[in-house]
Short mmCIF file of C-alpha atoms in Angstrom, two decimals:
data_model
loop_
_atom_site.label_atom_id
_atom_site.label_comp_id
_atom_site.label_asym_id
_atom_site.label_seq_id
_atom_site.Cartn_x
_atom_site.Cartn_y
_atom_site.Cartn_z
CA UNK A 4 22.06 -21.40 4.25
CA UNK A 5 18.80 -20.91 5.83
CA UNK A 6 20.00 -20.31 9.49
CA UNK A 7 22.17 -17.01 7.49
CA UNK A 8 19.06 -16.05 5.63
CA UNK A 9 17.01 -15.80 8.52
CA UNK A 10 19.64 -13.83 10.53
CA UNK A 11 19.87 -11.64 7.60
CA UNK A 12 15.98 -11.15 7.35
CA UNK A 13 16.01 -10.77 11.30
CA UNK A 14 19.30 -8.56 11.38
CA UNK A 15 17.63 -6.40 8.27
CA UNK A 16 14.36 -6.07 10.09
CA UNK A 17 15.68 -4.65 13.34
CA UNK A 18 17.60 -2.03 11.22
CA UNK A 19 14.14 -1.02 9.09
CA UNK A 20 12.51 -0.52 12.97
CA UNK A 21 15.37 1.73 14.00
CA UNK A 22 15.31 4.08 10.81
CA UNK A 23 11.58 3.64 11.72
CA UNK A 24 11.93 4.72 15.08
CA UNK A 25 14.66 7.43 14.36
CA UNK A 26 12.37 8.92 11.89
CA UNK A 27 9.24 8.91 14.04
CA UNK A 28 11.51 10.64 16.74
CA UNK A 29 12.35 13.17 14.28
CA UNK A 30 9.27 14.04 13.58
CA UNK A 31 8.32 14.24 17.28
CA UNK A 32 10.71 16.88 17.81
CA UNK A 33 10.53 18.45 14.45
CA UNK A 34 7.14 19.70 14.69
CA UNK A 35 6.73 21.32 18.34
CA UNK A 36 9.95 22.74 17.29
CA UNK A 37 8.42 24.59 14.38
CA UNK A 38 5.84 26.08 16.37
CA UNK A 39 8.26 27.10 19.28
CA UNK A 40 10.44 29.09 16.15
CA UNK A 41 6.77 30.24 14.79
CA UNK A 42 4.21 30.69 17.26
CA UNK A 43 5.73 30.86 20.69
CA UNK A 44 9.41 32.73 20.38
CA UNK A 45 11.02 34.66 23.03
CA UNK A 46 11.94 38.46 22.51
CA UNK A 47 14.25 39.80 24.49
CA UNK A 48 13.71 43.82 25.18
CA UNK A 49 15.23 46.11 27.92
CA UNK A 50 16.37 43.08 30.30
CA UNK A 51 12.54 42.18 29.96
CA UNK A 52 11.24 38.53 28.44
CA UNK A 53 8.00 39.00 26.50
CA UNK A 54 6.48 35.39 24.52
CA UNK A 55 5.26 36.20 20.96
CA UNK A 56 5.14 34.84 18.17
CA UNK A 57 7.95 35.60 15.52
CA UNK A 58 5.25 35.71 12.46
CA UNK A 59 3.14 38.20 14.69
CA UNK A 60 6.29 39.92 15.62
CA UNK A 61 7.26 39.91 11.88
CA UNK A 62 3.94 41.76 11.21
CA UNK A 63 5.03 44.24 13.91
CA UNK A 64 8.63 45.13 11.78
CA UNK A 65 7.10 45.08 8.98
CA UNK A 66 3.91 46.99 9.55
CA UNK A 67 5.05 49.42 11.93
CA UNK A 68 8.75 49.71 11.19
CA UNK A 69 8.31 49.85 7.53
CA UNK A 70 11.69 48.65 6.79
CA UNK A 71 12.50 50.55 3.65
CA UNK A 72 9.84 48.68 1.80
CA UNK A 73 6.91 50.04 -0.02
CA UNK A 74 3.50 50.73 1.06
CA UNK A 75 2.14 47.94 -1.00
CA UNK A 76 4.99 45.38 0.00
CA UNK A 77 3.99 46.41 3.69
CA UNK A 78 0.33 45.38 3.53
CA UNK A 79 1.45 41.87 1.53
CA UNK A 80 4.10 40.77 3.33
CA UNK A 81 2.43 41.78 6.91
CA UNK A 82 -0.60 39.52 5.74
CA UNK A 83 1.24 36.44 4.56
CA UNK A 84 3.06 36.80 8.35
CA UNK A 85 -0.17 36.16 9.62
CA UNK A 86 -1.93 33.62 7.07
CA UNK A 87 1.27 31.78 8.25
CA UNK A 88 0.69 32.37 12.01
CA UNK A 89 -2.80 30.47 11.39
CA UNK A 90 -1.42 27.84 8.79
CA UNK A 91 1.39 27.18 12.30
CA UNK A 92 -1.79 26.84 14.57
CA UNK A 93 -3.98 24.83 12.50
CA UNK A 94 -1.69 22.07 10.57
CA UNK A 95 1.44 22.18 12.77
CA UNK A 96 0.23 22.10 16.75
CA UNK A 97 -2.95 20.93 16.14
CA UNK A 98 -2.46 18.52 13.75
CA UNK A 99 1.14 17.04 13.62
CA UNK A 100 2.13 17.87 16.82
CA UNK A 101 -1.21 16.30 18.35
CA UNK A 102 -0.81 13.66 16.47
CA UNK A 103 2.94 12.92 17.24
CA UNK A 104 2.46 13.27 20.88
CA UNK A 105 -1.25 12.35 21.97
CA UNK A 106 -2.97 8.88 21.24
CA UNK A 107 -6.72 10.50 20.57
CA UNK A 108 -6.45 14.42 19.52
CA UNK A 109 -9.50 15.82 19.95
CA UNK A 110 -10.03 16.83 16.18
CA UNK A 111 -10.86 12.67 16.00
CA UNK A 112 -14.37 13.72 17.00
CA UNK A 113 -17.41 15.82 15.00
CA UNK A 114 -17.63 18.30 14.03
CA UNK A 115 -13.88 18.60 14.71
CA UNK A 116 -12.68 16.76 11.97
CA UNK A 117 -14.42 18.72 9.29
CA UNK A 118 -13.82 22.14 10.22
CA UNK A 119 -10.06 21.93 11.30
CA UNK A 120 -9.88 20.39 7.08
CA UNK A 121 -11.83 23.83 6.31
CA UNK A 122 -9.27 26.01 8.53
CA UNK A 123 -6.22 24.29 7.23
CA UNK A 124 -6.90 24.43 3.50
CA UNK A 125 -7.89 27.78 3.86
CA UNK A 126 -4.69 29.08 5.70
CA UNK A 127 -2.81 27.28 3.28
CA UNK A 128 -4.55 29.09 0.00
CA UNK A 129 -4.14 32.16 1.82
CA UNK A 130 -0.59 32.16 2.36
CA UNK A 131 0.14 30.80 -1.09
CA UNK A 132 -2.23 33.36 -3.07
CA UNK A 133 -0.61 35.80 -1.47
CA UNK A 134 3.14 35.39 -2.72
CA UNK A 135 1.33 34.31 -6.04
CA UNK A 136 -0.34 37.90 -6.18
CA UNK A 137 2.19 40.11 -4.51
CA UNK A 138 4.93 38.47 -7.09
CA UNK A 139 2.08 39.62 -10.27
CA UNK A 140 1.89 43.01 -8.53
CA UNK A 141 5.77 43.68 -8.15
CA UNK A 142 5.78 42.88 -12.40
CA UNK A 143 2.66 45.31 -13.29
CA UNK A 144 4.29 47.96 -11.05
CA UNK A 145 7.41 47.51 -13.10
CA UNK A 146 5.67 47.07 -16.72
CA UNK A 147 3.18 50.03 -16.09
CA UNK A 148 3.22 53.80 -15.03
CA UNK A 149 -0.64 53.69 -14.46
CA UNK A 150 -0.27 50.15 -12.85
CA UNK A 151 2.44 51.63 -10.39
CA UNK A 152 0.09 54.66 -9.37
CA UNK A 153 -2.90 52.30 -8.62
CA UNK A 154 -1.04 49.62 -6.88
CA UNK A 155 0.33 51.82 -4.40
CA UNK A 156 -2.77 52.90 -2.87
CA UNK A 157 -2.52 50.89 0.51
CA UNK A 158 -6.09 50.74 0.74
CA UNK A 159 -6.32 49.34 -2.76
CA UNK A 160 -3.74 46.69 -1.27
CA UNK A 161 -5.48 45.95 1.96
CA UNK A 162 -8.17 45.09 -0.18
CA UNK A 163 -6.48 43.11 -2.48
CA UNK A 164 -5.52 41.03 0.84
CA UNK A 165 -8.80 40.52 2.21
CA UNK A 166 -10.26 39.12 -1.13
CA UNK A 167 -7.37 36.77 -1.27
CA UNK A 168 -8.23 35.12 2.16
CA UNK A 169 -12.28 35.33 2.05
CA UNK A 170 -11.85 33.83 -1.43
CA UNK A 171 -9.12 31.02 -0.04
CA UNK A 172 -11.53 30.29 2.83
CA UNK A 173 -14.64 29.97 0.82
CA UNK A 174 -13.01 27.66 -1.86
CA UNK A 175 -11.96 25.46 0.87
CA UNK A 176 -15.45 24.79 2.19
CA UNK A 177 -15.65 21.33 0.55
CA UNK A 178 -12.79 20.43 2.32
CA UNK A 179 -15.13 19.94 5.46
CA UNK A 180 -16.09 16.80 4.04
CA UNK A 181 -13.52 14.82 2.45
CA UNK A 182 -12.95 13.23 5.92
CA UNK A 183 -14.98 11.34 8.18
CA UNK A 184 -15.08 9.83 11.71
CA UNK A 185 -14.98 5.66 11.73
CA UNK A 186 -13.90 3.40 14.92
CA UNK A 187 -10.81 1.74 14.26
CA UNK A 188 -9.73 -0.92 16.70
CA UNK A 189 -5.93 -0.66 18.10
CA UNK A 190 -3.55 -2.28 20.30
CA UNK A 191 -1.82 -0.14 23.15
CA UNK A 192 0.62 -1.59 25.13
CA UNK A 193 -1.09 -5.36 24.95
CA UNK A 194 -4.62 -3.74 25.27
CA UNK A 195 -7.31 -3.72 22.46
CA UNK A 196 -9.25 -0.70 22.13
CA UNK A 197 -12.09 0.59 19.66
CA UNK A 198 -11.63 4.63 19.40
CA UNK A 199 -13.29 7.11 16.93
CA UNK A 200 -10.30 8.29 13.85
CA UNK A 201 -11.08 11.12 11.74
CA UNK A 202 -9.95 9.40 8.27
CA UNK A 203 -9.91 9.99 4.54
CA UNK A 204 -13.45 9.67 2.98
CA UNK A 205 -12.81 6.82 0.44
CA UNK A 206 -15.35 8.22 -2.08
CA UNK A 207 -15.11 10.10 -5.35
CA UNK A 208 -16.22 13.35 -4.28
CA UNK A 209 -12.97 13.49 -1.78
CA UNK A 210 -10.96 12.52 -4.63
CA UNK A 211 -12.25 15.34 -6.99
CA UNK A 212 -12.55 17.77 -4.30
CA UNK A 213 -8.53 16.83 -3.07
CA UNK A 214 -7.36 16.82 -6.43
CA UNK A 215 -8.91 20.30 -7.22
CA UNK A 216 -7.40 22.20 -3.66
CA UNK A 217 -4.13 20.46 -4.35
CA UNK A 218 -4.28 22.31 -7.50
CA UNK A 219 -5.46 25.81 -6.41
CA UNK A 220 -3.20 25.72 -3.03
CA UNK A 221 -0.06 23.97 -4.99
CA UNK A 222 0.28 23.31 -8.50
CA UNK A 223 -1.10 26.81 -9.97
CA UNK A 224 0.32 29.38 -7.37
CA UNK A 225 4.22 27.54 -8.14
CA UNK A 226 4.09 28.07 -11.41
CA UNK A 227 2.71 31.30 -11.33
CA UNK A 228 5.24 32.34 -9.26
CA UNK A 229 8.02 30.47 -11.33
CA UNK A 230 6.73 32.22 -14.48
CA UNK A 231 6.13 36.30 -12.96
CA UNK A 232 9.74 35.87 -11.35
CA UNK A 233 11.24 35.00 -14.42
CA UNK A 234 9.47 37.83 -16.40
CA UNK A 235 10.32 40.61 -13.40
CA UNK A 236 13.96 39.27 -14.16
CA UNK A 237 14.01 39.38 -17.89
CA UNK A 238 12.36 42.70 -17.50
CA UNK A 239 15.35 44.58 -15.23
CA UNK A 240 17.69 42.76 -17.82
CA UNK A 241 16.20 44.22 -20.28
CA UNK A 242 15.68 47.47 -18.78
CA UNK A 243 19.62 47.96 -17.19
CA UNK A 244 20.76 47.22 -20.79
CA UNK A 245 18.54 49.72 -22.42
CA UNK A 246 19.60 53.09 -20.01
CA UNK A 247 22.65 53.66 -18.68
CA UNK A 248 22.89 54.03 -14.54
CA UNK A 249 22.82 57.94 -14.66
CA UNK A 250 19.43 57.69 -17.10
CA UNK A 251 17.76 55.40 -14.94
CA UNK A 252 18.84 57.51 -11.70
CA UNK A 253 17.06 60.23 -13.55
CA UNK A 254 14.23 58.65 -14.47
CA UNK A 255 13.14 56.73 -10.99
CA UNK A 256 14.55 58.30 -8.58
CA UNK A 257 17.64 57.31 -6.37
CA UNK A 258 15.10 56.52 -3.05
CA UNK A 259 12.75 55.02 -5.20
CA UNK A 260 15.19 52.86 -7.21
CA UNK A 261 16.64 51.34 -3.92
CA UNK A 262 12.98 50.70 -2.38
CA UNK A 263 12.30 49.05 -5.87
CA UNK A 264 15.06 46.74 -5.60
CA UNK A 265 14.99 46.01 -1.85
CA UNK A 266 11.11 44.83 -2.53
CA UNK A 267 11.80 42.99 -5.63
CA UNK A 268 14.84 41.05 -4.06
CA UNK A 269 12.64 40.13 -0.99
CA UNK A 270 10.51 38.70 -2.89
CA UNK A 271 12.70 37.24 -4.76
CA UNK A 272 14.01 35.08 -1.98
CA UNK A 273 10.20 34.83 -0.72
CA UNK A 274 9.74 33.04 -3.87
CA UNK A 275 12.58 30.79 -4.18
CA UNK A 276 11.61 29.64 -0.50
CA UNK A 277 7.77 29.32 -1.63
CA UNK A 278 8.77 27.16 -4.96
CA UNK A 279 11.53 25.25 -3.40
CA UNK A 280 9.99 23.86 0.05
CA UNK A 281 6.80 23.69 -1.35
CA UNK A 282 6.73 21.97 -4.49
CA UNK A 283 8.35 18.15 -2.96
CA UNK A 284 4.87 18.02 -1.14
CA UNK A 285 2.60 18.97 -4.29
CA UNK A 286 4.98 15.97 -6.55
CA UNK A 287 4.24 13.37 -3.83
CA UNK A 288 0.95 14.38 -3.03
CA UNK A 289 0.24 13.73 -6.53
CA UNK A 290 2.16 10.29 -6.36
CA UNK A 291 0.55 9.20 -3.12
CA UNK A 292 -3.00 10.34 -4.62
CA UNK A 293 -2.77 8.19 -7.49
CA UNK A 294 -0.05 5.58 -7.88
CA UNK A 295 -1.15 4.61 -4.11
CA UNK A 296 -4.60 5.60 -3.56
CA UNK A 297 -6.19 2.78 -2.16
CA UNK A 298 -7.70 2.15 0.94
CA UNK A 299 -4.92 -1.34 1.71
CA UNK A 300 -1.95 1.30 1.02
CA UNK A 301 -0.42 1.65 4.65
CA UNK A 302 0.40 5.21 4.67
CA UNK A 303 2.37 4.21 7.93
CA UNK A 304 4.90 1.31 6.43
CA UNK A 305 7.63 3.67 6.45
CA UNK A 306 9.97 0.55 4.83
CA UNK A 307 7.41 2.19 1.59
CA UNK A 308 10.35 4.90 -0.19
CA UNK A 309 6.94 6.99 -1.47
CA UNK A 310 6.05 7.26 2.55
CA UNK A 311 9.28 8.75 3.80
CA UNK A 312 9.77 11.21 0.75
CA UNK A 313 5.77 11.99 1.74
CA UNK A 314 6.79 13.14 5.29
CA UNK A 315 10.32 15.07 4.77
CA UNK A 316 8.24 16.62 1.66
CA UNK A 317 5.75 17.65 4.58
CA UNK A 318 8.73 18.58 6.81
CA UNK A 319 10.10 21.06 3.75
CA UNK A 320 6.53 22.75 2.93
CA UNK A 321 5.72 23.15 7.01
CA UNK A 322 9.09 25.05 7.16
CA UNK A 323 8.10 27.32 4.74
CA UNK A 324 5.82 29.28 7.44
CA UNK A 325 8.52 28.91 9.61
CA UNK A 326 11.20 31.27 8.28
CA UNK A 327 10.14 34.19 6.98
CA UNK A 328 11.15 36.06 9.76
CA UNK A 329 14.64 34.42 9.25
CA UNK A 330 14.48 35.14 5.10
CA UNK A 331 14.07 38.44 6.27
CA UNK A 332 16.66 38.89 8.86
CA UNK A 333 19.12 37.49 6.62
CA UNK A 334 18.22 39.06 3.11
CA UNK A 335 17.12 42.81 4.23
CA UNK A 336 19.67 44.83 5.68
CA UNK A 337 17.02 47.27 6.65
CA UNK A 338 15.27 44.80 8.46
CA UNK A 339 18.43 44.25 10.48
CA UNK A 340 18.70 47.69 11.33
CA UNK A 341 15.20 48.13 13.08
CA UNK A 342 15.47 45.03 14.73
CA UNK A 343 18.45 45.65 17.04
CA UNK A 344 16.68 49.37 17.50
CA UNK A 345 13.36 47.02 19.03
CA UNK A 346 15.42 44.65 21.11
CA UNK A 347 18.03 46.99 22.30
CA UNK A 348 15.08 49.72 23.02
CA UNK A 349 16.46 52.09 20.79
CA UNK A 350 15.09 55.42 19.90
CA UNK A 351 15.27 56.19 16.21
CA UNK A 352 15.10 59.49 14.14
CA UNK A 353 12.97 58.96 11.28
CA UNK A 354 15.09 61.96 8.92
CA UNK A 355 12.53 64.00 6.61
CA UNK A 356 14.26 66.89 5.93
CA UNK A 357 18.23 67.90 5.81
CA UNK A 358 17.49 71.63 6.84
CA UNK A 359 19.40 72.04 9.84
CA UNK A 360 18.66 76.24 10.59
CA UNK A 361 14.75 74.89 10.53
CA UNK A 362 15.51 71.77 13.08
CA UNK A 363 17.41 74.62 15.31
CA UNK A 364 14.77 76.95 14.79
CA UNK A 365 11.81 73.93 15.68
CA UNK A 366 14.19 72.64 18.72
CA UNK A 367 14.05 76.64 19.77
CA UNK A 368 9.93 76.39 19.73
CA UNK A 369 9.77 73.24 21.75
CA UNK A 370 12.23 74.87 24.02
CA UNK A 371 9.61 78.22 25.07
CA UNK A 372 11.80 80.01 22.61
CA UNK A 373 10.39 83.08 20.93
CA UNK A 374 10.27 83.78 16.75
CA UNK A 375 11.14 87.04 15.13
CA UNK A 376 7.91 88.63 13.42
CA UNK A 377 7.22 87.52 10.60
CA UNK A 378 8.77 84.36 10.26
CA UNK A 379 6.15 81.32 9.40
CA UNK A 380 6.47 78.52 11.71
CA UNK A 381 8.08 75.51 10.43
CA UNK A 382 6.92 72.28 9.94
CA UNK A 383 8.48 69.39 11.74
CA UNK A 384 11.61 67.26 9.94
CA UNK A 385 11.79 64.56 12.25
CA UNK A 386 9.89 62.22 14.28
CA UNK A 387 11.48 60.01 17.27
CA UNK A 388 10.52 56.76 17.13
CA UNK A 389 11.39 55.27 20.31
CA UNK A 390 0.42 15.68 9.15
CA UNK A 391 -0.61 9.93 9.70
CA UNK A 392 -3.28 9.08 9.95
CA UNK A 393 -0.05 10.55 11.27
CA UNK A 394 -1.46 13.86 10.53
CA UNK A 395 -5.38 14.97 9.47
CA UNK A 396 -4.80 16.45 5.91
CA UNK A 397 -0.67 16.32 5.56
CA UNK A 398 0.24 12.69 4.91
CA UNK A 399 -2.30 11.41 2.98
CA UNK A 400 -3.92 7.85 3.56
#
């Protein structure tokens, strides 16, 4: 009976160190995948291969190529492409990926290992804020005339944006010292070695300070968004059932009506992504930070349940700044549209105006042609438009 015991023990061990090892190995190729989708991704235009980064290239479409959206869905949506460009560089391939691939990172050093905290938390505000306040704006626009006229002001927008991130940034300050640089003695292939770790500052003002940002970057902004979704949608319930289709055509505005509902469903699915990927991380964040927070918990004992739904709960919410680009290829038709015209080199006609004797009568003009007297010149219709200490922040210790 003993002999089977121990071959079970032994025979259950090496089974916990290859879902160990498989896991780890996930992660290894998880993460530098992430930023090869998000930072690094090949476009392909006119037989030529350019590297850029499919958030910045997001912010292109959207910014330049308007995509049937609205001014103010424009300035928000182009922003959170690039809060998540930075929330890629700083927690993804400097942290994880580092951390995944190289023994000593060179965050493990001061004053590395405060201000890569700062960056991090306040990429990660940014990007959330800014669903959380775009999602409030798409309900005021639809509960409020006035609200709608103000709101559309890009400038008022770009505004609105630059707040969002000086404000993130500066309420993340504290975060430059809830970790701190200690030697920690390891063993690398049969060697001992002392190096430096930047670790989790076991003292109460990291607690308060942790427990606060997890709030402000997590907990709030999902259930704000939960709550403004769910009044946008009881609001168009209430609204289609009030009018008939012919009233509300009448009052909005076909063009309007359809650039209403294109914005609203994008962020729609914005949303859902936000609240679904990222709320896993904020419940066992929470768990990890107080069922577990003590300095004996190995964060790294992966035969722990709590320490594997940690890390795929960091695998979900790192996604999240992943796929917009994909949300949006897949949810906007639009969006489709002007991105074959940019990778096939397309020229585009932008239509403003239906008056075909005018477009002759322009074409003539651009040609040397002559007008008759008195005729006024006509104005142009178209335009051509050619985280371990696997990870600093992310798993917590």
């Amino acid at each position: 009976m003993v002999l089977l015991q121990v071959l079970h023990d032994s025979h259950k061990g090496t089974m916990e160190g290859a879902g160990v090892t498989v896991f780890v190995t996930v992660q290894r190729i998880y993460y530098p995948f992430l930023c090869i989708m998000g930072i690094p991704g090949l476009f392909f235009c006119c037989h030529l291969t350019f590297t850029v980064s499919s958030n910045l290239f997001t912010f292109y479409m959207i910014y330049f190529r308007k995509c049937g959206m609205s001014n103010a869905a424009v300035v928000y949506l182009s922003c959170l492409a690039i809060a998540d460009t930075f929330y890629l560089i700083w927690v993804i391939l400097l942290d994880l990926t580092l951390t995944f691939w190289i023994l000593q990172p060179f965050w493990h050093s001061q004053p590395w290992c405060g201000i890569l905290g700062f960056l991090q938390h306040g990429s990660l505000s940014s990007s959330s804020w800014i669903v959380v306040v775009f999602t409030i704006e798409r309900y005021l626009v639809l509960k409020s005339t006035t609200a709608k006229q103000r709101f559309s002001e890009a400038g008022v927008t770009k505004l609105t944006c630059v707040a969002i991130v000086v404000l993130s940034h500066l309420a993340s300050v504290p975060m430059g010292w809830i970790n701190t640089v200690k030697l920690v003695n390891f063993t690398v292939d049969g060697e001992n070695m002392t190096l430096p770790r930047c670790l989790y500052r076991e003292h109460t003002y990291s607690t308060v300070v942790v427990w606060i940002a997890s709030f402000l970057s997590g907990g709030i902004p999902i259930v704000l968004v939960i709550l403004f979704n769910y009044l946008i949608g009881y609001h168009l319930c209430r609204a289609s059932n009030l009018f008939t289709k012919e009233e509300q055509r009448v009052m909005h505005g076909r063009s309007t009506r359809g650039m209403l509902k294109r914005t609203i469903f994008l962020l729609g699915t914005i949303s859902v992504a936000f609240v679904v990927l990222s709320l896993p991380r904020f419940v066992t964040y929470c768990i990890l930070r107080t069922k577990y927070n003590d300095e004996s918990f190995d964060r790294n004992d992966y035969s722990i349940p709590i320490n594997v739904a940690g890390d795929v709960a960091n695998m979900l919410h790192n996604l999240n700044s992943s796929t917009n680009f994909l949300l949006y290829c897949v949810v906007s038709s639009r969006f489709r549209q002007e991105l074959v015209q940019v990778v096939t080199c397309s020229a585009k006609v932008l239509e403003l105006g239906s008056n075909m004797p005018e477009q002759g009568m322009l074409e003539n003009m651009q040609e040397g042609g002559t007008r008759g007297p008195g005729l006024p010149t006509p104005s142009p219709v178209g335009q051509m438009g050619t985280q371990n200490s696997c990870g600093l922040l992310w798993r917590p210790v």
